[in-house]
Short mmCIF file of C-alpha atoms in Angstrom, two decimals:
data_model
loop_
_atom_site.label_atom_id
_atom_site.label_comp_id
_atom_site.label_asym_id
_atom_site.label_seq_id
_atom_site.Cartn_x
_atom_site.Cartn_y
_atom_site.Cartn_z
CA MET A 1 33.42 16.30 -67.33
CA LYS A 2 34.74 14.28 -70.56
CA LEU A 3 32.47 11.97 -72.61
CA TYR A 4 33.91 9.17 -74.57
CA PHE A 5 31.72 9.17 -77.90
CA ALA A 6 31.22 8.19 -81.38
CA PRO A 7 29.57 9.91 -84.01
CA ALA A 8 25.74 9.45 -84.28
CA ALA A 9 26.15 6.48 -81.74
CA CYS A 10 23.93 6.38 -78.76
CA SER A 11 26.37 8.53 -76.86
CA LEU A 12 24.85 11.22 -78.91
CA ALA A 13 21.78 11.27 -76.60
CA SER A 14 24.55 12.11 -73.46
CA HIS A 15 25.91 14.60 -75.35
CA ILE A 16 22.51 16.25 -76.14
CA ALA A 17 22.11 16.40 -72.78
CA LEU A 18 24.95 17.87 -71.84
CA GLU A 19 24.59 20.50 -73.98
CA GLU A 20 20.75 20.74 -72.71
CA ALA A 21 22.19 21.04 -69.28
CA GLY A 22 24.62 23.62 -69.70
CA LEU A 23 27.20 21.52 -68.19
CA LYS A 24 30.59 22.15 -68.89
CA HIS A 25 32.28 18.88 -70.96
CA GLU A 26 35.24 17.61 -73.12
CA ILE A 27 34.09 15.22 -75.96
CA ILE A 28 36.73 12.38 -76.79
CA ARG A 29 36.08 10.61 -79.86
CA VAL A 30 36.60 6.80 -79.71
CA ASP A 31 37.63 4.60 -82.51
CA LEU A 32 34.79 1.63 -81.94
CA ARG A 33 36.64 -1.07 -84.06
CA SER A 34 40.15 -0.17 -82.98
CA LYS A 35 38.88 0.78 -79.46
CA THR A 36 41.38 3.25 -79.62
CA LEU A 37 41.35 7.49 -78.90
CA PRO A 38 42.96 10.08 -80.85
CA ASP A 39 46.39 9.38 -79.37
CA GLY A 40 46.33 5.77 -80.30
CA SER A 41 45.86 4.45 -76.61
CA ASP A 42 43.35 1.78 -75.80
CA TYR A 43 40.07 2.63 -74.72
CA ARG A 44 39.84 -0.38 -72.61
CA GLN A 45 42.24 1.02 -70.43
CA ILE A 46 39.51 3.61 -69.36
CA CYS A 47 36.70 1.79 -70.54
CA PRO A 48 36.99 -1.95 -70.00
CA GLN A 49 33.95 -2.80 -71.77
CA GLY A 50 35.27 -1.05 -75.07
CA TYR A 51 31.66 0.55 -75.99
CA VAL A 52 29.86 4.26 -75.58
CA PRO A 53 29.11 6.28 -73.92
CA ALA A 54 31.05 6.77 -70.76
CA LEU A 55 31.39 9.91 -68.67
CA GLN A 56 34.37 10.35 -66.56
CA LEU A 57 33.85 12.51 -63.68
CA LYS A 58 35.76 15.27 -61.97
CA ASN A 59 36.97 13.30 -59.38
CA GLY A 60 38.20 10.15 -61.85
CA GLU A 61 35.34 7.91 -61.39
CA LEU A 62 33.82 6.54 -64.81
CA LEU A 63 30.16 5.91 -65.42
CA THR A 64 28.63 3.94 -68.31
CA GLU A 65 25.69 2.75 -69.73
CA GLY A 66 23.59 5.94 -71.51
CA PRO A 67 20.01 5.57 -69.49
CA ALA A 68 22.46 6.11 -66.22
CA LEU A 69 24.56 8.89 -67.38
CA LEU A 70 21.18 10.37 -69.03
CA GLN A 71 19.76 10.61 -65.16
CA TYR A 72 23.18 11.63 -63.87
CA ILE A 73 23.29 14.62 -66.27
CA ALA A 74 19.73 15.52 -65.49
CA ASP A 75 20.31 15.53 -61.76
CA GLN A 76 23.31 17.75 -62.01
CA ALA A 77 21.31 20.71 -63.50
CA PRO A 78 17.47 19.93 -62.03
CA ALA A 79 16.60 23.67 -63.05
CA THR A 80 16.38 22.52 -66.62
CA ASN A 81 13.63 20.14 -65.95
CA LEU A 82 15.67 17.40 -67.79
CA ALA A 83 14.29 14.59 -65.49
CA PRO A 84 11.38 14.59 -63.10
CA ALA A 85 12.82 15.08 -59.46
CA ASN A 86 13.95 11.46 -57.95
CA GLY A 87 11.57 9.66 -55.67
CA SER A 88 8.32 11.07 -57.98
CA PHE A 89 6.29 8.87 -60.05
CA GLY A 90 7.44 10.96 -63.11
CA ARG A 91 11.01 9.76 -62.37
CA TYR A 92 9.55 6.12 -62.77
CA ARG A 93 7.74 7.10 -66.11
CA LEU A 94 10.71 8.34 -67.61
CA GLN A 95 12.58 5.26 -66.26
CA SER A 96 10.31 3.22 -67.96
CA LEU A 97 10.22 5.02 -70.87
CA LEU A 98 14.52 5.31 -70.92
CA ASN A 99 14.35 1.39 -70.42
CA PHE A 100 12.03 0.71 -73.60
CA ILE A 101 14.11 2.70 -75.87
CA ALA A 102 17.15 0.89 -74.52
CA THR A 103 15.51 -2.73 -75.17
CA GLU A 104 12.98 -2.16 -77.68
CA LEU A 105 14.20 -0.27 -79.88
CA HIS A 106 18.01 0.49 -79.61
CA LYS A 107 18.57 -3.49 -79.03
CA ASN A 108 16.45 -4.01 -82.35
CA PHE A 109 18.65 -1.71 -84.30
CA SER A 110 21.55 -3.66 -83.47
CA PRO A 111 21.51 -6.53 -85.99
CA LEU A 112 20.89 -3.63 -88.84
CA PHE A 113 24.22 -2.63 -88.41
CA ASP A 114 26.01 -5.84 -87.72
CA PRO A 115 27.57 -6.97 -91.09
CA THR A 116 27.90 -10.69 -89.96
CA ALA A 117 24.12 -10.84 -89.15
CA ALA A 118 22.33 -13.49 -90.88
CA ASP A 119 19.40 -11.94 -93.51
CA VAL A 120 17.00 -13.90 -91.23
CA THR A 121 17.92 -12.43 -88.17
CA LYS A 122 18.20 -8.55 -89.85
CA GLU A 123 14.49 -9.37 -91.33
CA ALA A 124 13.32 -10.43 -87.88
CA ALA A 125 14.83 -7.25 -85.86
CA ARG A 126 13.04 -5.34 -88.71
CA GLN A 127 9.62 -6.97 -87.98
CA ARG A 128 10.35 -6.49 -84.34
CA LEU A 129 11.44 -2.47 -84.99
CA SER A 130 8.18 -2.17 -86.90
CA HIS A 131 5.85 -3.38 -84.08
CA ARG A 132 7.76 -1.27 -81.62
CA LEU A 133 8.08 1.94 -83.50
CA SER A 134 4.02 1.71 -83.79
CA GLN A 135 3.84 1.55 -79.83
CA THR A 136 6.30 4.17 -80.07
CA GLU A 137 4.13 6.15 -81.91
CA ALA A 138 1.29 5.45 -79.58
CA LEU A 139 3.10 6.48 -76.79
CA LEU A 140 3.76 10.06 -78.15
CA GLY A 141 0.28 10.35 -79.03
CA ALA A 142 -0.40 14.25 -79.85
CA GLN A 143 2.17 15.32 -77.29
CA ASN A 144 5.16 17.30 -78.18
CA PHE A 145 7.54 15.05 -76.14
CA LEU A 146 7.18 11.83 -74.32
CA LEU A 147 6.38 13.39 -70.96
CA GLY A 148 4.16 16.16 -72.20
CA ASP A 149 4.96 19.30 -73.10
CA TYR A 150 8.75 19.54 -71.91
CA PHE A 151 11.96 18.21 -73.35
CA THR A 152 13.45 15.18 -70.93
CA VAL A 153 16.56 13.04 -71.51
CA ALA A 154 14.06 10.43 -72.67
CA ASP A 155 13.82 12.56 -75.83
CA ALA A 156 17.66 13.13 -76.21
CA TYR A 157 17.82 9.37 -76.28
CA LEU A 158 14.82 8.31 -78.85
CA PHE A 159 15.88 11.08 -81.18
CA THR A 160 19.31 9.53 -81.74
CA VAL A 161 17.76 6.15 -82.11
CA LEU A 162 15.19 7.33 -84.76
CA GLY A 163 18.35 8.93 -86.59
CA TRP A 164 19.60 5.83 -86.86
CA ALA A 165 16.96 4.46 -89.28
CA ARG A 166 17.81 6.48 -92.49
CA MET A 167 21.52 4.67 -91.92
CA VAL A 168 19.66 1.45 -92.34
CA GLN A 169 16.75 1.57 -94.49
CA VAL A 170 13.97 1.71 -91.98
CA ASP A 171 10.97 3.74 -93.67
CA LEU A 172 9.62 6.11 -90.70
CA THR A 173 7.18 7.38 -93.15
CA PRO A 174 4.33 5.55 -91.74
CA TYR A 175 4.90 7.06 -88.43
CA ALA A 176 4.05 10.88 -88.66
CA GLN A 177 3.88 11.67 -85.03
CA LEU A 178 7.68 10.56 -84.98
CA GLN A 179 8.77 12.00 -87.92
CA GLN A 180 7.40 15.34 -85.99
CA PHE A 181 8.78 14.92 -83.31
CA GLN A 182 12.18 14.69 -84.99
CA GLN A 183 11.87 17.69 -86.34
CA ARG A 184 10.79 19.26 -83.21
CA VAL A 185 13.71 18.04 -81.18
CA LEU A 186 16.22 19.02 -84.37
CA ALA A 187 15.12 22.53 -83.91
CA ARG A 188 16.65 22.55 -80.32
CA PRO A 189 20.01 24.84 -80.46
CA ALA A 190 21.46 22.28 -77.64
CA VAL A 191 20.79 19.35 -80.56
CA GLN A 192 22.30 21.34 -83.20
CA ARG A 193 25.50 22.07 -80.98
CA ALA A 194 26.05 18.39 -80.46
CA MET A 195 25.64 17.27 -83.65
CA LEU A 196 28.01 19.88 -84.82
CA ALA A 197 30.51 19.05 -82.54
CA GLU A 198 30.05 15.12 -83.79
CA GLY A 199 30.92 16.34 -87.45
CA LEU A 200 27.07 15.13 -88.33
CA LYS A 201 24.62 17.30 -90.33
CA VAL A 202 22.15 19.23 -88.81
#
């Protein structure tokens, strides 16, 4: 499999999942500004949307959208418990968490990375993030991970998104549980392997 990624982007979650699952894969870096690959070719010829992540399967099919990739990867290695079984209530809880992270956290970080976004837009995003981060802290509670004691692909996604906070000066110090969660996830060897492969500081 080939994972198209950009360092520290949301594709990091899929990269972590691949490492956790122990699945053989290749990573290919995408320049998101120019939409080009390392050989200079147009990434949009592979992924018309021009964003990451995208996962090219052995048969040539392409899968896009992070929550879909994460569940696909988890299902290729069921023994790793990266996702509850399909059809179980736990699986629907996982999907609920993935959607929450995508629409309430990921989406609200996006304006803070946009140099063309107006100050009022960025301030509104910061206020929404503050509210949603408080809710995320409550969701996590005293648990080690979002679904309890075992790490899932939802944790990989949350870890990735929370990692953006320091890039855009979002203060996580009011959220002690989230900070502890970040340290627990960062201590995982698979997470460190993925980050180092992307040239990120561990």
